[in-house]
XYZ file of C-alpha atoms in Angstrom:
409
model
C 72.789 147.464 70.499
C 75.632 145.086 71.087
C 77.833 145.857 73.923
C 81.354 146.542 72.591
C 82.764 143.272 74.646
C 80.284 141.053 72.729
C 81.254 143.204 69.064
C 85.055 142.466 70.228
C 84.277 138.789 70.686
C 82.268 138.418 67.366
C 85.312 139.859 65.655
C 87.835 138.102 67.266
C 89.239 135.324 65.008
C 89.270 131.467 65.766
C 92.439 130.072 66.737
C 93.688 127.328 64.725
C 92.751 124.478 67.267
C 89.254 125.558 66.716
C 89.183 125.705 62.799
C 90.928 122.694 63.081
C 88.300 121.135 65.338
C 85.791 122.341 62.546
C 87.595 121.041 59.789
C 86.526 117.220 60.971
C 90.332 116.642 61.513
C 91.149 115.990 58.467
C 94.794 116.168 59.152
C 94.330 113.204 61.672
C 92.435 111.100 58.774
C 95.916 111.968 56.163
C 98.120 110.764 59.114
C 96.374 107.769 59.279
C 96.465 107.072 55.649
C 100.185 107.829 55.839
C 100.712 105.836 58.786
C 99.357 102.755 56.577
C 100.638 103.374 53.263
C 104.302 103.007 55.488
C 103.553 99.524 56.517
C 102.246 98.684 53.306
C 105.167 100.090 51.487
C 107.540 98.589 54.299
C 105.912 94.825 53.761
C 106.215 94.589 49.794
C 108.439 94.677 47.362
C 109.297 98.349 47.358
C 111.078 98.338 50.869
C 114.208 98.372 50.134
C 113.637 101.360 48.000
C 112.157 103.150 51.066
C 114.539 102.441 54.123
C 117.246 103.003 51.111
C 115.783 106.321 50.603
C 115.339 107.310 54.200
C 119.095 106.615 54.872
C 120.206 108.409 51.892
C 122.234 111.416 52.528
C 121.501 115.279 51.234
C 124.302 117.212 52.580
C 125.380 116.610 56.022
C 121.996 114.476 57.364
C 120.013 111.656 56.009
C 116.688 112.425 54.519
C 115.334 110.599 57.840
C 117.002 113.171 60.388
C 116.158 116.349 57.698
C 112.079 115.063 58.572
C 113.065 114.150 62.057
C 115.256 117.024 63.382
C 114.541 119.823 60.385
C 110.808 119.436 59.656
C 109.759 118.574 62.774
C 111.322 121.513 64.490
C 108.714 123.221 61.873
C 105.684 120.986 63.775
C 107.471 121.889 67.055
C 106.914 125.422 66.391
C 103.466 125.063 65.317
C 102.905 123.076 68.773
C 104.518 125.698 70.520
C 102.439 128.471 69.085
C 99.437 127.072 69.913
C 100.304 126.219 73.613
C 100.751 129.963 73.981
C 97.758 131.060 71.911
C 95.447 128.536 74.198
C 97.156 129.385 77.282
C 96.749 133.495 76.734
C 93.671 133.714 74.439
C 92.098 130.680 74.345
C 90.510 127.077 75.744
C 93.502 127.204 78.809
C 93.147 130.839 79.201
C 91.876 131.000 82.637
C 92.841 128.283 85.587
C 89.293 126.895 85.454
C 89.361 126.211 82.058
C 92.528 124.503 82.511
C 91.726 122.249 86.020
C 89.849 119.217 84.156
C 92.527 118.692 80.732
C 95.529 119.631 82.988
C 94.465 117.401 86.230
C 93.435 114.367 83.474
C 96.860 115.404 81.615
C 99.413 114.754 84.440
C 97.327 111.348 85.161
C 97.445 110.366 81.391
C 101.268 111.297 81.514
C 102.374 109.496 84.926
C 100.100 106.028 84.893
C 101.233 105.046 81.323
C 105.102 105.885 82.032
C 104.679 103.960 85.466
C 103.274 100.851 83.635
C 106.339 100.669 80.567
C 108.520 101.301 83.994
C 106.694 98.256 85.512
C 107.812 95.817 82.448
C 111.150 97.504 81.811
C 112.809 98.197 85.855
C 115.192 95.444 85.595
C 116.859 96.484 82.290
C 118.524 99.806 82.157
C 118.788 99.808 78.108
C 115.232 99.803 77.414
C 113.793 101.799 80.592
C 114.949 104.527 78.887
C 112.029 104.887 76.961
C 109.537 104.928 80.194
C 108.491 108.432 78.331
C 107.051 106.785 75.073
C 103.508 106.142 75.943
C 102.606 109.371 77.835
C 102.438 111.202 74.375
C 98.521 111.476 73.009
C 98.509 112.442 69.275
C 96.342 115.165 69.206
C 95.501 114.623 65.103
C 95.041 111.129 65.660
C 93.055 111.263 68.215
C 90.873 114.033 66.657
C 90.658 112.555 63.266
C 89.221 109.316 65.037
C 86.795 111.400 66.891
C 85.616 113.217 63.400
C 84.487 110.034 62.190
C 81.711 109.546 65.205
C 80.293 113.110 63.829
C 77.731 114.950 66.292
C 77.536 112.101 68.351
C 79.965 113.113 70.244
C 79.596 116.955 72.180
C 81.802 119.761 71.222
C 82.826 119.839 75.099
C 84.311 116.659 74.858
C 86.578 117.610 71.468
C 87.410 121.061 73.324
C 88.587 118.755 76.274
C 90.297 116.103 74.284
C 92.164 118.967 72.452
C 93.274 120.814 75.496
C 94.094 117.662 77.057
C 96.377 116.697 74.007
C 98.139 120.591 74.034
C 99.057 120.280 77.757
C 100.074 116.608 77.392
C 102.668 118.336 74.157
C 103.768 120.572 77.167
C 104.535 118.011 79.199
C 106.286 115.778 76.123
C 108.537 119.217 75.339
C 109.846 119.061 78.950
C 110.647 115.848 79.049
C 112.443 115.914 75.774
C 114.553 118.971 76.816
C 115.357 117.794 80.398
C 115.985 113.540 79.617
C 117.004 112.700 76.087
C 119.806 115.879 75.588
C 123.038 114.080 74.269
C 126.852 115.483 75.191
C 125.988 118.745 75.787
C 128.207 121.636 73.801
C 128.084 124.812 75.636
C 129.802 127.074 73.309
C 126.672 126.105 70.939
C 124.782 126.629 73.757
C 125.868 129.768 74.655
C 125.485 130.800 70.880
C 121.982 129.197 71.114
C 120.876 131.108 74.425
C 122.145 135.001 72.423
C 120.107 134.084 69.852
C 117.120 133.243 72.227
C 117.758 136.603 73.713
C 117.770 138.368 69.859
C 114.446 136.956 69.549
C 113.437 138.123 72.961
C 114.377 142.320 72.113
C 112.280 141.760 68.869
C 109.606 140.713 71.131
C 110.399 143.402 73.761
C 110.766 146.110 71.056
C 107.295 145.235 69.201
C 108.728 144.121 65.701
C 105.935 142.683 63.937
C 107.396 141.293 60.721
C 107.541 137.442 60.796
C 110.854 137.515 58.669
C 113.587 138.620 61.587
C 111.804 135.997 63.438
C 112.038 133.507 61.358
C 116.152 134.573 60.757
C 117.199 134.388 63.922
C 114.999 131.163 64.552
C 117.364 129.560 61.652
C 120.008 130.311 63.960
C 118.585 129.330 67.077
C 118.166 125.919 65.542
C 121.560 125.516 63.682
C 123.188 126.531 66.998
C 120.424 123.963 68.760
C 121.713 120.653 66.100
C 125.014 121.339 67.744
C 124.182 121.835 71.232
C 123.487 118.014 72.188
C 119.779 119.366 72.858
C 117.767 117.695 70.482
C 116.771 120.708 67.843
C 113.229 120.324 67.644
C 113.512 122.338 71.076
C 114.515 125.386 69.210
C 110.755 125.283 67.345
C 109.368 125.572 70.819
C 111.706 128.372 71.741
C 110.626 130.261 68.763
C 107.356 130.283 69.293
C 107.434 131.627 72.881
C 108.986 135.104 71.586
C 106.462 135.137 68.833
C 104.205 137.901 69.618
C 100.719 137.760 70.294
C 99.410 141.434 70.422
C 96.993 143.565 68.846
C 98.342 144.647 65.129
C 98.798 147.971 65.259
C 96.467 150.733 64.140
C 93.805 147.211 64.347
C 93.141 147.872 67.788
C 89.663 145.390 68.203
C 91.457 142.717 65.966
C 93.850 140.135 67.154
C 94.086 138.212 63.303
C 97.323 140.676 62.243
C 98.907 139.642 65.762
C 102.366 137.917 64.468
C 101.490 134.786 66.236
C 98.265 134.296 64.854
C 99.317 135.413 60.773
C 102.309 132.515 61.652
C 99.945 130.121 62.878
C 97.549 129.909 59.974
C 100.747 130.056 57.833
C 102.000 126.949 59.249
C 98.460 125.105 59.710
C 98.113 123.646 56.165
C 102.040 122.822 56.055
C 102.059 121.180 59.435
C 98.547 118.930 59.086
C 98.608 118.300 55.624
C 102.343 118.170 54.890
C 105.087 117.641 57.595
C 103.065 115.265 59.910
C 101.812 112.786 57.425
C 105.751 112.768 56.132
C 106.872 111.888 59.937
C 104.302 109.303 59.260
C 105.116 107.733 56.441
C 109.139 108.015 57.176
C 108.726 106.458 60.726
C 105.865 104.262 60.852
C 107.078 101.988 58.456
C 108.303 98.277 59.970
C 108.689 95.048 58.507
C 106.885 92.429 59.949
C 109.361 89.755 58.053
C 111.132 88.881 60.714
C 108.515 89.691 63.874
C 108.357 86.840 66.156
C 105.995 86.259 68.942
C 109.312 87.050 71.384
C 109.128 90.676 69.988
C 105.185 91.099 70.336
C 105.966 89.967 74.017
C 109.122 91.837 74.596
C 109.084 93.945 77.800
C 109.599 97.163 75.408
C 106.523 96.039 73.405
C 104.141 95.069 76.186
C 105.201 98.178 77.976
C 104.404 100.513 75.505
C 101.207 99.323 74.151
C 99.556 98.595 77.653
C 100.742 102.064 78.740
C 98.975 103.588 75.796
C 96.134 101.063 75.763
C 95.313 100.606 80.012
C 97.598 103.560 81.271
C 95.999 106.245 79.130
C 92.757 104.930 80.252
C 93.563 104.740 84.178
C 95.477 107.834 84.169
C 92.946 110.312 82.203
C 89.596 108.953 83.631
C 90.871 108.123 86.917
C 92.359 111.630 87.008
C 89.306 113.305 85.871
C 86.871 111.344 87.782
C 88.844 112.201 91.038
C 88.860 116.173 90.394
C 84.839 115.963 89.744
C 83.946 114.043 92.565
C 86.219 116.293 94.527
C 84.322 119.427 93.166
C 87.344 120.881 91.776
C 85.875 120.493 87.663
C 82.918 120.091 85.981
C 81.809 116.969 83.823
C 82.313 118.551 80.077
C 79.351 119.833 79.378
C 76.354 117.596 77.326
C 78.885 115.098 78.148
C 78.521 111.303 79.955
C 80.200 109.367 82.001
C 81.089 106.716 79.375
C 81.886 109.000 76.660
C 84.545 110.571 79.077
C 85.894 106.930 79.136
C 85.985 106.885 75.413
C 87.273 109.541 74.912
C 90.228 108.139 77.762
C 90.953 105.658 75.664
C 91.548 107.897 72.243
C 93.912 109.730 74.479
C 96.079 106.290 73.983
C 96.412 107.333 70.561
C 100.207 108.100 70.656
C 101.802 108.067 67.624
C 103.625 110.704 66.145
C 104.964 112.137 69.888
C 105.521 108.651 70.674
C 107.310 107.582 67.949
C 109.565 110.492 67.997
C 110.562 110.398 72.392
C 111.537 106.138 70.878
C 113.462 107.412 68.266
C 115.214 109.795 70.868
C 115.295 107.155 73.191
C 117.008 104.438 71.234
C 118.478 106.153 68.776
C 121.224 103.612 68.229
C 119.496 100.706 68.414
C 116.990 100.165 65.251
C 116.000 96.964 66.497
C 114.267 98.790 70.074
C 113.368 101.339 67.614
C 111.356 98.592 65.545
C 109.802 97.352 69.385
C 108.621 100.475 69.720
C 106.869 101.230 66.684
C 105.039 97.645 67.361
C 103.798 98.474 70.556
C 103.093 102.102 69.120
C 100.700 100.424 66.616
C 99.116 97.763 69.121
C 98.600 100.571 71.470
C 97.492 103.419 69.300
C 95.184 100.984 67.134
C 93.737 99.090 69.719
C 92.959 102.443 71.704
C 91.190 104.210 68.530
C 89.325 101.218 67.727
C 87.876 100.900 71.502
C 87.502 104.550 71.743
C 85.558 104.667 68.986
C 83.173 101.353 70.377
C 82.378 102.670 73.028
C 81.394 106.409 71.856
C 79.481 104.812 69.190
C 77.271 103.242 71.915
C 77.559 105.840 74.794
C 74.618 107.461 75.803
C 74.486 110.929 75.251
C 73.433 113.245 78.150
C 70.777 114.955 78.673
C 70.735 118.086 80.704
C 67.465 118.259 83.504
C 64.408 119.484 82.680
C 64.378 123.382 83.149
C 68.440 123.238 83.349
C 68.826 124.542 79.462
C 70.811 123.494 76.957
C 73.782 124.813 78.180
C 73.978 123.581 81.677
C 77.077 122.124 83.625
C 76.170 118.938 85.397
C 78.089 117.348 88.645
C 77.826 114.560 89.079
């Protein structure tokens, strides 16, 4: 008879990430499609139509900062709710779990910002943006990954994926802390009550989604104002989400607020707001690209920080904590798939595109920069990534080790 810890586990649901992971990424391959169809659409005869429509105006914003500040406060969320699922109940629920992604993490996130830095110190304007190519896009990177099928161990998706949520964490800071504008502290003030509204739901175990989601309408209207940029209010919201047993479902986390909201937003988020970031953002003309912009400082920086700083930074990172003995190799995994999958990690396009849009907001030539070295980066990273899992070796665990072993190297 199954002991009632293994009949808890069977029960317990799968968090999003994980469907997600067993969905192929699918939302990653609609991104890319949407990425595309922008620079197709952006290069013909129907451009003017599109940056016309972008900059049109429904009510007090453009339809390009209602997808930029109001649906992607909606992705922001969804981020946010699965940082605190993984972190409590999941892949980064234990500090084990959590030493390889979160060592290879802060190495993916410093090398790359240190390289734009390297290209951009002696101009103010444009160092600005030293935050752009520390961003991995998790759906991206994931949808490439689908395509290589079982070649690639599960281990090394779990890793990617956890790698990816921490390097969001990291992204959310740095959004929050450096690209705030004039701050308002009355809205601020007004912001930080309703934070604390949210807070005595949590505290006083309401479980319906829809005072939640009131008060989060709030919490973002007062966030617009505020000079903090209002995708932080998504975040905020999803930190005061609960995640608890439902009540009277004692061995079954799936009516847990956090998780109902999650699989809400999953479809919405992947299939739906992401792809429309996409397709709004991703979209340059290449009319008037000369070889001055491909070699700009902005450029270079940005697509050598995703390209070689990515690389350096996760597998240098990594390969110093295993050789150190403080994490294990993923397990079934290789030494050259960990450097392919290093280089998907350069994959930074939608959190990249929107710290450049923070970061020059003024400025739509920059902002054009930094969507080309976005796309040299990013593309140039999948592509290799993908090279060199399609070749790497798989590993094979000792004889008399099992199946499941964890090799050092």
């Amino acid at each position: 008879m199954a002991a009632p810890t293994e009949i808890l586990l069977r029960r317990r649901p799968l968090s999003v990430l994980r469907s997600f992971l067993d969905s192929e990424a699918a939302g990653g391959l609609v991104l890319m499609a949407a990425a595309a169809l922008a620079l197709v659409v952006a290069n013909s005869p129907l451009a003017p139509a599109y940056f016309g429509a972008l900059h049109a105006h429904i009510g007090p914003l453009s339809v390009s900062h209602w997808i930029n500040d109001g649906l992607m406060a909606v992705f922001f969320l969804f981020v946010g709710l699965e940082i605190k699922r993984e972190l409590l109940d999941g892949q980064l629920s234990t500090w084990p779990r959590r030493a390889l992604p979160g060592i290879a993490a802060a190495g993916g996130m410093a090398v790359p910002a240190l390289i734009y830095a390297a290209f951009n110190w002696g101009d103010p304007a444009t160092l600005r943006g030293w935050a752009i190519p520390s961003a991995t896009d998790i759906a991206f990177a994931l949808g490439v990954l689908s395509l290589l099928g079982p070649r690639v161990p599960a281990s090394l998706k779990v890793f990617l994926a956890a790698l990816a949520i921490l390097d969001d964490l990291g992204a959310v800071a740095i959004i929050a802390v450096f690209y705030a504008g004039d701050l308002s502290l009355p809205d601020l003030g007004l912001a930080a009550a309703a934070l604390a509204a949210l807070a005595a739901l949590n505290r006083f175990g309401v479980s319906r989604l829809s005072p939640y989601m009131l008060v989060g309408a709030l919490l973002w209207f007062f966030v617009l104002r505020s000079g903090v940029h209002a995708t932080i209010a998504g975040v905020a919201l999803a930190l005061t989400i609960p995640l608890r047993l439902a009540p009277g479902r004692p061995d079954d986390v799936a009516g847990s607020p956090l998780h109902r909201l999650e699989h809400r937003l999953h479809g919405w988020v992947a299939f739906g707001i992401v792809p429309l970031f996409g397709f709004a953002n991703a979209g340059v003309s290449f009319a008037g690209v000369t070889a001055d912009a491909l070699l700009a400082p902005l450029t270079l920086g940005v697509a050598l920080g995703l390209l070689v700083g990515k690389l350096v930074g996760v597998f240098g990172a990594a390969a110093l904590a295993i050789r150190a003995g403080l994490a294990d190799v993923p397990m079934g995994a290789s030494w050259s798939q960990l450097v392919g999958v290093a280089l998907l990690c350069g994959i930074g396009f939608t959190m990249s595109l929107f710290i450049g849009l923070l970061a020059f907001a003024d400025d739509p030539a920059l902002q054009d920069e930094v969507k080309i070295g976005i796309l040299l980066g990013s593309g140039l990273a999948g592509l290799l990534g993908w090279a060199v899992l399609r070749v790497a070796p798989r590993d094979v665990p000792a004889p008399g080790s099992g199946a499941a072993a964890v090799r050092r190297p």
